[in-house]
Tab-separated table of C-alpha atoms and ligand atoms in Angstrom:
chain	number	residue	atom	x	y	z
A	1	UNK	CA	0.000	0.000	0.000
A	2	UNK	CA	1.282	3.452	-0.852
A	3	UNK	CA	0.331	6.508	1.214
A	4	UNK	CA	1.083	10.160	0.573
A	5	UNK	CA	0.593	12.315	3.633
A	6	UNK	CA	0.409	16.070	3.434
A	7	UNK	CA	1.539	18.963	5.619
A	8	UNK	CA	1.344	22.658	4.841
A	9	UNK	CA	1.287	24.838	7.911
A	10	UNK	CA	2.586	24.837	11.471
A	11	UNK	CA	-0.318	23.059	13.207
A	12	UNK	CA	0.039	20.122	10.792
A	13	UNK	CA	3.533	19.192	11.903
A	14	UNK	CA	2.648	17.968	15.409
A	15	UNK	CA	-0.138	15.853	13.884
A	16	UNK	CA	1.958	14.190	11.194
A	17	UNK	CA	4.960	13.384	13.433
A	18	UNK	CA	3.239	10.541	15.367
A	19	UNK	CA	1.480	9.294	12.211
A	20	UNK	CA	4.806	8.804	10.403
A	21	UNK	CA	6.264	7.135	13.481
A	22	UNK	CA	3.285	4.735	13.585
A	23	UNK	CA	3.844	3.834	9.908
A	24	UNK	CA	7.524	3.174	10.641
A	25	UNK	CA	6.484	0.917	13.543
A	26	UNK	CA	4.138	-1.075	11.274
A	27	UNK	CA	6.910	-1.458	8.705
A	28	UNK	CA	9.436	-2.560	11.302
A	29	UNK	CA	6.989	-5.139	12.631
A	30	UNK	CA	6.072	-6.493	9.185
A	31	UNK	CA	9.573	-6.815	7.707
A	32	UNK	CA	10.857	-10.186	8.823
A	33	UNK	CA	14.574	-10.782	9.312
A	34	UNK	CA	16.491	-12.828	6.656
A	35	UNK	CA	16.685	-15.725	9.165
A	36	UNK	CA	12.919	-15.683	9.632
A	37	UNK	CA	12.396	-15.685	5.860
A	38	UNK	CA	14.751	-18.657	5.391
A	39	UNK	CA	12.954	-20.532	8.109
A	40	UNK	CA	9.548	-19.993	6.524
A	41	UNK	CA	10.909	-21.093	3.088
A	42	UNK	CA	12.264	-24.251	4.736
A	43	UNK	CA	8.774	-24.850	6.094
A	44	UNK	CA	7.331	-24.923	2.590
A	45	UNK	CA	6.507	-21.223	2.157
A	46	UNK	CA	6.978	-20.356	-1.536
A	47	UNK	CA	8.099	-16.850	-0.639
A	48	UNK	CA	5.489	-15.361	-2.970
A	49	UNK	CA	3.576	-13.684	-0.176
A	50	UNK	CA	6.161	-12.586	2.370
A	51	UNK	CA	5.279	-10.464	5.341
A	52	UNK	CA	7.249	-7.604	3.781
A	53	UNK	CA	4.418	-7.261	1.223
A	54	UNK	CA	2.484	-5.673	4.076
A	55	UNK	CA	4.882	-2.768	4.474
A	56	UNK	CA	3.552	0.684	3.770
A	57	UNK	CA	5.293	2.842	1.226
A	58	UNK	CA	5.061	6.399	2.490
A	59	UNK	CA	5.843	9.781	0.968
A	60	UNK	CA	5.567	13.099	2.793
A	61	UNK	CA	4.528	16.151	0.791
A	62	UNK	CA	5.003	19.660	2.243
A	63	UNK	CA	2.958	22.209	0.332
A	64	UNK	CA	5.224	25.021	1.604
A	65	UNK	CA	2.328	27.195	2.899
A	66	UNK	CA	4.491	27.921	5.961
A	67	UNK	CA	8.106	28.402	4.951
A	68	UNK	CA	9.954	30.429	7.619
A	69	UNK	CA	12.432	28.304	9.554
A	70	UNK	CA	10.659	29.143	12.794
A	71	UNK	CA	7.226	28.219	11.369
A	72	UNK	CA	8.351	25.030	9.632
A	73	UNK	CA	11.889	23.590	9.635
A	74	UNK	CA	12.382	23.895	13.403
A	75	UNK	CA	9.377	21.575	13.926
A	76	UNK	CA	10.750	18.948	11.559
A	77	UNK	CA	14.004	18.956	13.506
A	78	UNK	CA	12.591	18.995	17.019
A	79	UNK	CA	9.829	16.452	16.390
A	80	UNK	CA	12.044	14.101	14.356
A	81	UNK	CA	9.914	14.384	11.200
A	82	UNK	CA	11.854	13.091	8.184
A	83	UNK	CA	12.499	15.696	5.484
A	84	UNK	CA	9.569	16.037	3.112
A	85	UNK	CA	10.040	13.888	0.004
A	86	UNK	CA	8.470	16.634	-2.070
A	87	UNK	CA	8.055	20.356	-1.295
A	88	UNK	CA	5.550	22.166	-3.499
A	89	UNK	CA	6.942	25.597	-2.501
A	90	UNK	CA	3.550	27.324	-2.535
A	91	UNK	CA	4.276	30.069	0.055
A	92	UNK	CA	2.021	33.023	0.850
A	93	UNK	CA	-0.842	34.387	-1.179
A	94	UNK	CA	-4.587	34.848	-1.127
A	95	UNK	CA	-6.642	31.796	-0.225
A	96	UNK	CA	-7.527	31.155	-3.856
A	97	UNK	CA	-3.875	31.454	-4.849
A	98	UNK	CA	-2.705	29.112	-2.096
A	99	UNK	CA	-5.433	26.534	-2.773
A	100	UNK	CA	-5.252	26.774	-6.570
A	101	UNK	CA	-1.467	26.593	-6.765
A	102	UNK	CA	-1.399	23.672	-4.321
A	103	UNK	CA	-4.027	21.772	-6.318
A	104	UNK	CA	-2.115	22.196	-9.571
A	105	UNK	CA	1.236	21.178	-8.086
A	106	UNK	CA	-0.193	18.284	-6.042
A	107	UNK	CA	-2.080	16.857	-9.029
A	108	UNK	CA	1.259	16.375	-10.804
A	109	UNK	CA	2.648	14.531	-7.781
A	110	UNK	CA	-0.393	12.245	-7.672
A	111	UNK	CA	-0.180	11.401	-11.371
A	112	UNK	CA	3.503	10.570	-11.001
A	113	UNK	CA	3.315	8.671	-7.706
A	114	UNK	CA	-0.094	6.944	-7.960
A	115	UNK	CA	-0.708	6.464	-4.223
A	116	UNK	CA	-3.522	4.294	-2.844
A	117	UNK	CA	-4.266	6.902	-0.174
A	118	UNK	CA	-3.782	10.587	0.501
A	119	UNK	CA	-3.793	11.366	4.221
A	120	UNK	CA	-4.542	14.945	5.235
A	121	UNK	CA	-4.625	16.428	8.745
A	122	UNK	CA	-6.358	19.414	10.335
A	123	UNK	CA	-8.017	22.255	8.491
A	124	UNK	CA	-5.476	24.435	6.709
A	125	UNK	CA	-5.502	25.359	3.034
A	126	UNK	CA	-3.199	22.424	2.221
A	127	UNK	CA	-5.779	20.032	3.737
A	128	UNK	CA	-8.525	21.269	1.452
A	129	UNK	CA	-6.445	21.614	-1.713
A	130	UNK	CA	-4.867	18.166	-1.526
A	131	UNK	CA	-8.172	16.416	-0.757
A	132	UNK	CA	-9.753	17.964	-3.830
A	133	UNK	CA	-6.835	17.045	-6.120
A	134	UNK	CA	-6.841	13.475	-4.823
A	135	UNK	CA	-10.594	12.919	-5.154
A	136	UNK	CA	-10.629	14.354	-8.689
A	137	UNK	CA	-8.188	11.576	-9.568
A	138	UNK	CA	-10.291	9.011	-7.737
A	139	UNK	CA	-7.650	8.463	-5.060
A	140	UNK	CA	-8.892	7.605	-1.569
A	141	UNK	CA	-8.638	10.342	1.069
A	142	UNK	CA	-8.283	9.864	4.815
A	143	UNK	CA	-8.833	12.892	7.050
A	144	UNK	CA	-7.239	12.874	10.491
A	145	UNK	CA	-9.112	15.260	12.836
A	146	UNK	CA	-12.389	14.902	10.942
A	147	UNK	CA	-15.766	16.141	12.166
A	148	UNK	CA	-14.734	19.319	14.005
A	149	UNK	CA	-17.259	22.107	13.380
A	150	UNK	CA	-17.324	25.681	14.630
A	151	UNK	CA	-20.474	26.463	12.643
A	152	UNK	CA	-18.771	29.717	11.619
A	153	UNK	CA	-18.651	29.979	7.835
A	154	UNK	CA	-16.671	33.238	8.071
A	155	UNK	CA	-13.737	31.168	9.275
A	156	UNK	CA	-11.594	29.888	6.382
A	157	UNK	CA	-10.765	26.722	8.332
A	158	UNK	CA	-14.483	25.810	8.637
A	159	UNK	CA	-14.799	25.774	4.848
A	160	UNK	CA	-11.675	23.618	4.672
A	161	UNK	CA	-13.112	21.168	7.214
A	162	UNK	CA	-16.498	20.872	5.514
A	163	UNK	CA	-15.115	20.259	2.029
A	164	UNK	CA	-12.413	17.868	3.205
A	165	UNK	CA	-14.862	15.786	5.240
A	166	UNK	CA	-17.398	15.714	2.399
A	167	UNK	CA	-14.736	14.257	0.107
A	168	UNK	CA	-13.008	11.873	2.506
A	169	UNK	CA	-13.401	8.099	2.344
A	170	UNK	CA	-12.189	7.533	5.882
A	171	UNK	CA	-12.932	10.109	8.593
A	172	UNK	CA	-10.849	9.694	11.755
A	173	UNK	CA	-12.335	11.737	14.586
A	174	UNK	CA	-10.755	13.149	17.773
A	175	UNK	CA	-13.886	12.995	19.965
A	176	UNK	CA	-17.415	11.626	19.935
A	177	UNK	CA	-18.992	15.070	19.395
A	178	UNK	CA	-17.262	15.049	16.006
A	179	UNK	CA	-18.861	11.695	15.168
A	180	UNK	CA	-22.255	13.269	15.898
A	181	UNK	CA	-21.463	16.245	13.639
A	182	UNK	CA	-20.637	13.905	10.774
A	183	UNK	CA	-23.757	11.775	11.292
A	184	UNK	CA	-25.900	14.926	11.265
A	185	UNK	CA	-24.379	15.802	7.880
A	186	UNK	CA	-25.290	12.371	6.537
A	187	UNK	CA	-21.816	10.828	6.429
A	188	UNK	CA	-22.302	7.044	6.290
A	189	UNK	CA	-21.418	5.260	9.527
A	190	UNK	CA	-18.904	2.941	7.846
A	191	UNK	CA	-16.664	5.905	6.954
A	192	UNK	CA	-16.405	7.270	10.515
A	193	UNK	CA	-13.889	6.010	13.087
A	194	UNK	CA	-13.321	7.536	16.529
A	195	UNK	CA	-9.564	7.332	17.127
A	196	UNK	CA	-8.812	10.144	19.623
A	197	UNK	CA	-6.643	13.236	19.388
A	198	UNK	CA	-3.356	12.764	17.538
A	199	UNK	CA	-1.901	16.061	18.891
A	200	UNK	CA	-1.927	14.516	22.337
A	201	UNK	CA	0.345	11.709	21.086
A	202	UNK	CA	2.934	14.415	20.409
A	203	UNK	CA	2.313	16.107	23.740
A	204	UNK	CA	2.810	12.863	25.664
A	205	UNK	CA	5.899	11.896	23.659
A	206	UNK	CA	7.536	15.272	24.343
A	207	UNK	CA	6.430	16.167	27.872
A	208	UNK	CA	9.606	15.017	29.615
A	209	UNK	CA	11.920	16.763	27.161
A	210	UNK	CA	9.914	20.001	27.474
A	211	UNK	CA	9.953	19.831	31.289
A	212	UNK	CA	13.736	20.158	31.280
A	213	UNK	CA	13.725	23.525	29.499
A	214	UNK	CA	14.322	26.678	31.488
A	215	UNK	CA	11.666	29.383	31.114
A	216	UNK	CA	14.162	32.244	31.334
A	217	UNK	CA	16.273	30.619	28.610
A	218	UNK	CA	13.231	30.296	26.347
A	219	UNK	CA	12.605	34.019	26.704
A	220	UNK	CA	16.226	35.058	26.276
A	221	UNK	CA	16.767	32.852	23.242
A	222	UNK	CA	13.647	33.968	21.405
A	223	UNK	CA	13.205	37.592	22.403
A	224	UNK	CA	12.500	39.918	19.505
A	225	UNK	CA	15.074	42.612	19.158
A	226	UNK	CA	13.663	45.591	21.015
A	227	UNK	CA	14.971	48.688	22.731
A	228	UNK	CA	14.875	46.965	26.122
A	229	UNK	CA	16.263	43.601	25.046
A	230	UNK	CA	19.682	44.536	26.420
A	231	UNK	CA	18.163	45.394	29.825
A	232	UNK	CA	16.691	41.903	30.073
A	233	UNK	CA	19.843	40.183	28.992
A	234	UNK	CA	22.120	42.071	31.354
A	235	UNK	CA	19.627	41.708	34.228
A	236	UNK	CA	19.343	37.997	33.576
A	237	UNK	CA	23.131	37.631	33.495
A	238	UNK	CA	23.339	39.153	36.955
A	239	UNK	CA	20.467	37.236	38.536
A	240	UNK	CA	20.573	34.103	36.375
A	241	UNK	CA	16.936	34.628	35.444
A	242	UNK	CA	14.683	36.993	33.590
A	243	UNK	CA	13.443	39.273	36.371
A	244	UNK	CA	9.908	38.569	37.583
A	245	UNK	CA	9.239	35.554	35.322
A	246	UNK	CA	8.729	32.673	37.708
A	247	UNK	CA	6.976	29.302	37.533
A	248	UNK	CA	3.231	29.808	37.720
A	249	UNK	CA	3.474	33.570	37.469
A	250	UNK	CA	3.094	34.615	33.861
A	251	UNK	CA	0.543	34.784	31.087
A	252	UNK	CA	1.075	33.354	27.591
A	253	UNK	CA	-0.603	34.959	24.581
A	254	UNK	CA	-0.934	33.768	20.978
A	255	UNK	CA	-3.139	35.333	18.319
A	256	UNK	CA	-3.270	35.033	14.571
A	257	UNK	CA	-6.900	34.613	13.408
A	258	UNK	CA	-7.930	37.173	10.801
A	259	UNK	CA	-11.034	37.888	12.936
A	260	UNK	CA	-8.787	39.094	15.785
A	261	UNK	CA	-5.807	40.660	14.072
A	262	UNK	CA	-6.944	42.069	10.727
A	263	UNK	CA	-8.946	45.032	12.129
A	264	UNK	CA	-7.435	47.811	14.207
A	265	UNK	CA	-10.696	48.354	16.187
A	266	UNK	CA	-10.399	44.782	17.488
A	267	UNK	CA	-6.648	44.374	17.851
A	268	UNK	CA	-5.971	47.675	19.616
A	269	UNK	CA	-8.254	47.144	22.666
A	270	UNK	CA	-6.819	43.630	23.112
A	271	UNK	CA	-3.277	45.020	22.998
A	272	UNK	CA	-4.254	47.750	25.494
A	273	UNK	CA	-5.694	45.120	27.840
A	274	UNK	CA	-2.499	43.086	27.635
A	275	UNK	CA	-0.118	46.004	28.156
A	276	UNK	CA	-2.181	47.920	30.729
A	277	UNK	CA	-4.001	45.301	32.788
A	278	UNK	CA	-2.322	41.902	32.400
A	279	UNK	CA	1.272	43.170	32.232
A	280	UNK	CA	0.587	45.278	35.336
A	281	UNK	CA	0.056	42.120	37.404
A	282	UNK	CA	2.330	39.527	35.795
A	283	UNK	CA	4.800	39.125	32.935
A	284	UNK	CA	3.157	38.450	29.571
A	285	UNK	CA	4.945	36.172	27.105
A	286	UNK	CA	3.744	36.580	23.524
A	287	UNK	CA	5.335	34.536	20.723
A	288	UNK	CA	4.126	36.493	17.783
A	289	UNK	CA	2.765	35.060	14.526
A	290	UNK	CA	4.029	36.704	11.279
A	291	UNK	CA	0.484	37.788	10.352
A	292	UNK	CA	-0.039	39.500	13.735
A	293	UNK	CA	3.326	41.240	13.630
A	294	UNK	CA	2.538	42.551	10.153
A	295	UNK	CA	-0.871	43.857	11.268
A	296	UNK	CA	0.465	45.523	14.452
A	297	UNK	CA	3.057	47.279	12.322
A	298	UNK	CA	0.558	48.392	9.705
A	299	UNK	CA	-1.809	49.791	12.389
A	300	UNK	CA	1.039	51.754	14.042
A	301	UNK	CA	0.751	49.634	17.227
A	302	UNK	CA	4.099	47.888	17.079
A	303	UNK	CA	6.043	50.427	19.155
A	304	UNK	CA	3.440	50.291	21.887
A	305	UNK	CA	3.803	46.501	22.108
A	306	UNK	CA	7.604	46.634	21.989
A	307	UNK	CA	7.940	49.308	24.636
A	308	UNK	CA	5.847	47.609	27.354
A	309	UNK	CA	8.455	46.471	29.888
A	310	UNK	CA	6.546	43.484	31.233
A	311	UNK	CA	5.486	42.190	27.800
A	312	UNK	CA	8.003	39.783	26.278
A	313	UNK	CA	7.503	39.645	22.536
A	314	UNK	CA	9.110	36.522	21.106
A	315	UNK	CA	9.665	35.113	17.655
A	316	UNK	CA	7.401	32.126	16.894
A	317	UNK	CA	8.792	29.492	19.273
A	318	UNK	CA	9.392	25.767	18.911
A	319	UNK	CA	7.118	22.935	20.028
A	320	UNK	CA	8.991	22.073	23.233
A	321	UNK	CA	9.348	25.716	24.195
A	322	UNK	CA	5.602	26.331	23.867
A	323	UNK	CA	4.782	23.150	25.758
A	324	UNK	CA	7.146	24.198	28.561
A	325	UNK	CA	5.572	27.665	28.819
A	326	UNK	CA	2.099	26.140	28.831
A	327	UNK	CA	3.011	23.685	31.612
A	328	UNK	CA	3.369	26.385	34.247
A	329	UNK	CA	1.551	29.409	32.868
A	330	UNK	CA	-0.959	31.122	35.155
A	331	UNK	CA	-3.215	31.680	32.182
A	332	UNK	CA	-3.276	31.256	28.391
A	333	UNK	CA	-4.981	33.754	26.076
A	334	UNK	CA	-5.202	32.284	22.585
A	335	UNK	CA	-7.163	31.904	19.388
A	336	UNK	CA	-5.282	28.743	18.389
A	337	UNK	CA	-7.177	25.455	18.136
A	338	UNK	CA	-4.298	23.220	19.197
A	339	UNK	CA	-3.459	25.248	22.294
A	340	UNK	CA	-7.034	24.913	23.564
A	341	UNK	CA	-6.535	21.146	23.468
A	342	UNK	CA	-3.121	21.248	25.102
A	343	UNK	CA	-4.449	23.540	27.868
A	344	UNK	CA	-7.233	21.003	28.464
A	345	UNK	CA	-4.772	18.150	29.072
A	346	UNK	CA	-2.292	20.304	31.028
A	347	UNK	CA	-5.055	22.071	32.974
A	348	UNK	CA	-3.962	25.624	32.115
A	349	UNK	CA	-6.886	28.080	32.464
A	350	UNK	CA	-7.457	29.235	28.895
A	351	UNK	CA	-9.296	32.250	27.533
A	352	UNK	CA	-10.181	31.391	23.951
A	353	UNK	CA	-10.261	34.636	21.983
A	354	UNK	CA	-13.099	33.460	19.743
A	355	UNK	CA	-16.892	33.459	19.761
A	356	UNK	CA	-17.129	29.791	18.835
A	357	UNK	CA	-14.935	26.750	18.801
A	358	UNK	CA	-14.780	23.600	16.716
A	359	UNK	CA	-13.338	21.938	19.833
A	360	UNK	CA	-16.184	22.163	22.402
A	361	UNK	CA	-14.724	19.229	24.299
A	362	UNK	CA	-12.038	21.653	25.579
A	363	UNK	CA	-14.619	23.988	27.157
A	364	UNK	CA	-15.342	24.141	30.875
A	365	UNK	CA	-18.922	22.955	30.342
A	366	UNK	CA	-17.530	19.726	28.856
A	367	UNK	CA	-14.934	19.367	31.620
A	368	UNK	CA	-12.118	21.231	29.844
A	369	UNK	CA	-10.046	24.285	30.862
A	370	UNK	CA	-11.142	26.915	28.382
A	371	UNK	CA	-13.823	29.562	28.122
A	372	UNK	CA	-14.921	31.428	24.995
A	373	UNK	CA	-14.404	35.161	25.379
A	374	UNK	CA	-14.576	36.352	21.767
A	375	UNK	CA	-12.941	39.711	21.201
A	376	UNK	CA	-15.207	41.847	23.352
A	377	UNK	CA	-12.895	43.553	25.772
A	378	UNK	CA	-15.380	43.705	28.664
A	379	UNK	CA	-16.002	39.985	28.446
A	380	UNK	CA	-12.272	39.278	28.180
A	381	UNK	CA	-11.626	41.325	31.341
A	382	UNK	CA	-14.408	39.651	33.303
A	383	UNK	CA	-13.401	36.099	32.365
A	384	UNK	CA	-9.732	36.915	32.927
A	385	UNK	CA	-10.443	37.789	36.558
A	386	UNK	CA	-12.564	34.639	37.019
A	387	UNK	CA	-9.955	32.416	35.387
A	388	UNK	CA	-7.180	33.702	37.659
A	389	UNK	CA	-9.063	32.256	40.624
A	390	UNK	CA	-9.629	28.867	38.965
A	391	UNK	CA	-6.189	27.198	39.128
A	392	UNK	CA	-5.043	24.186	37.087
A	393	UNK	CA	-7.380	21.235	36.559
A	394	UNK	CA	-5.936	18.763	34.002
A	395	UNK	CA	-8.530	16.751	32.060
A	396	UNK	CA	-8.262	13.828	29.705
A	397	UNK	CA	-11.086	13.393	27.183
A	398	UNK	CA	-11.748	9.837	25.998
A	399	UNK	CA	-8.928	8.360	23.878
A	400	UNK	CA	-6.637	11.390	24.266
A	401	UNK	CA	-4.159	8.824	25.476
A	402	UNK	CA	-1.087	9.179	23.260
A	403	UNK	CA	-2.062	6.121	21.148
A	404	UNK	CA	-4.123	7.780	18.422
A	405	UNK	CA	-1.586	7.539	15.579
A	406	UNK	CA	-1.379	3.767	15.980
A	407	UNK	CA	-5.191	3.572	15.686
A	408	UNK	CA	-5.145	5.835	12.584
A	409	UNK	CA	-2.735	3.542	10.740
A	410	UNK	CA	-4.676	0.465	11.841
A	411	UNK	CA	-7.934	1.920	10.487
A	412	UNK	CA	-6.334	2.656	7.098
A	413	UNK	CA	-4.924	-0.868	6.883
A	414	UNK	CA	-8.304	-2.375	7.855
A	415	UNK	CA	-10.134	-0.286	5.272
A	416	UNK	CA	-7.606	-1.221	2.583
A	417	UNK	CA	-7.987	-4.923	3.414
A	418	UNK	CA	-11.793	-4.778	3.167
A	419	UNK	CA	-11.702	-3.311	-0.347
A	420	UNK	CA	-9.079	-5.693	-1.772
B	1	UD1	C1	-2.640	29.232	8.788
B	1	UD1	C2	-3.905	28.384	8.798
B	1	UD1	C3	-4.505	28.341	10.195
B	1	UD1	C4	-3.483	27.937	11.224
B	1	UD1	C5	-2.265	28.848	11.118
B	1	UD1	C6	-1.205	28.484	12.123
B	1	UD1	C7	-5.266	28.382	6.731
B	1	UD1	C8	-6.498	28.902	6.115
B	1	UD1	N1	-4.928	28.937	7.915
B	1	UD1	O1	-3.022	30.575	9.043
B	1	UD1	O2	-5.575	27.433	10.202
B	1	UD1	O3	-4.047	28.030	12.511
B	1	UD1	O4	-1.743	28.752	9.793
B	1	UD1	O5	-0.087	29.284	11.994
B	1	UD1	O6	-4.617	27.513	6.173
B	1	UD1	N2	3.825	34.037	6.839
B	1	UD1	C9	5.181	34.234	7.031
B	1	UD1	N3	5.952	33.133	7.186
B	1	UD1	C10	5.452	31.869	7.139
B	1	UD1	C11	4.075	31.697	6.936
B	1	UD1	C12	3.264	32.787	6.795
B	1	UD1	O7	5.660	35.344	7.087
B	1	UD1	O8	6.236	30.907	7.275
B	1	UD1	C13	2.960	35.227	6.671
B	1	UD1	C14	2.441	35.270	5.236
B	1	UD1	O9	3.072	36.309	4.561
B	1	UD1	C15	0.945	35.521	5.339
B	1	UD1	C16	0.646	35.424	6.823
B	1	UD1	O10	1.839	35.083	7.519
B	1	UD1	O11	0.598	36.779	4.893
B	1	UD1	C17	-0.413	34.385	7.053
B	1	UD1	O12	-0.019	33.079	6.562
B	1	UD1	P1	-1.099	32.039	5.975
B	1	UD1	O13	-0.437	30.757	5.701
B	1	UD1	O14	-1.843	32.684	4.881
B	1	UD1	O15	-2.159	31.828	7.105
B	1	UD1	P2	-2.033	31.791	8.692
B	1	UD1	O16	-2.652	33.029	9.236
B	1	UD1	O17	-0.633	31.435	9.137
């Protein structure tokens, strides 16, 4: 069986890493040693159908949607993802440009490689584009993280999820609410498999390594060059730590959704809240997404962010660094989907800067750690104060057990065997 799996943007990398590892494990288990082969020949086996016929041929395609080292290559290195076999080099552009260019380039790969399956993860433009190219060539599609729905059609990722799921032959879901979403849309039962959350495989596999990182080092090594960067570095040389940043006494912020960062009227009050209220009580660590940096600069807000002494603006940071910060943050303010899930398992109180979520299982009402605050500043302030009193309560939704990738590969093999 030949599988092409696809990545395009940062949140895909932590989902594909355990999937590739699970394929490697299947291949290791199914390739018998030369001694074993000789023994089975001696026992009358003709050798025509050796166990090695069950190995999976796998190619990784990177569409190149995210291309900066800090948004892409650093994740390959730190998560042990093998280099992509093919990089489509798509880069930035409008949605239609990204999707259209990816479809054209990926179609050529499919015609050349003729895979049995295309495996896509998550909800980025690469997920949508590659599913469409594959289905148009009648190649089977498997979607890992199927069935998530925010119900918000203004969100580009919701369109990507809907189209990808409509086209997929095998829909591997992270939670049972997603199964219900798919059933409601009329997806036949035999296409849906509940396998759990593959991101949590990566979290569990990397927890110990992340724990060893030093928070002050993460800040020092990733701090954006600002007027006060030298103050921090010389202060930290004297004291051995970034002043005031201690375990359990800092906030972490991430923001990149167009709905939060593309309009000044929305971004400015959030920035004011961070610099005036949050930074007044604890250090704020903000690894900044390229889109957000660009927007702050274009709205003339960049200097304000850079000059706030208790706000540490960082470059986009690596997987282990973010996990380490999350492990002992007082609070997370984010519009990322993956961080909501990681906060749920780690128990970090999380203010989700969105009006809806495709991951309701992470919400307090479902036992999770996050609360939807949208981008209304009064609501953000109110929930911020409530969340500070809450403390950490780690939760583990069903099958978020670190074994999801193994189940994904098993489901693909089972499906393949039923159709042959
Ligand atoms: C994309 C995904 C989103 C995901 C996010 C995580 C879609 C529709 N959106 O959003 O679901 O949560 O990634 O990061 O696929 N840029 C760089 N360097 C890079 C990548 C991007 O500077 O390596 C800049 C580009 O110039 C672009 C902007 O960042 O203008 C946004 O990038 P884009 O890939 O269009 O979408 P994201 O907002 O990153």
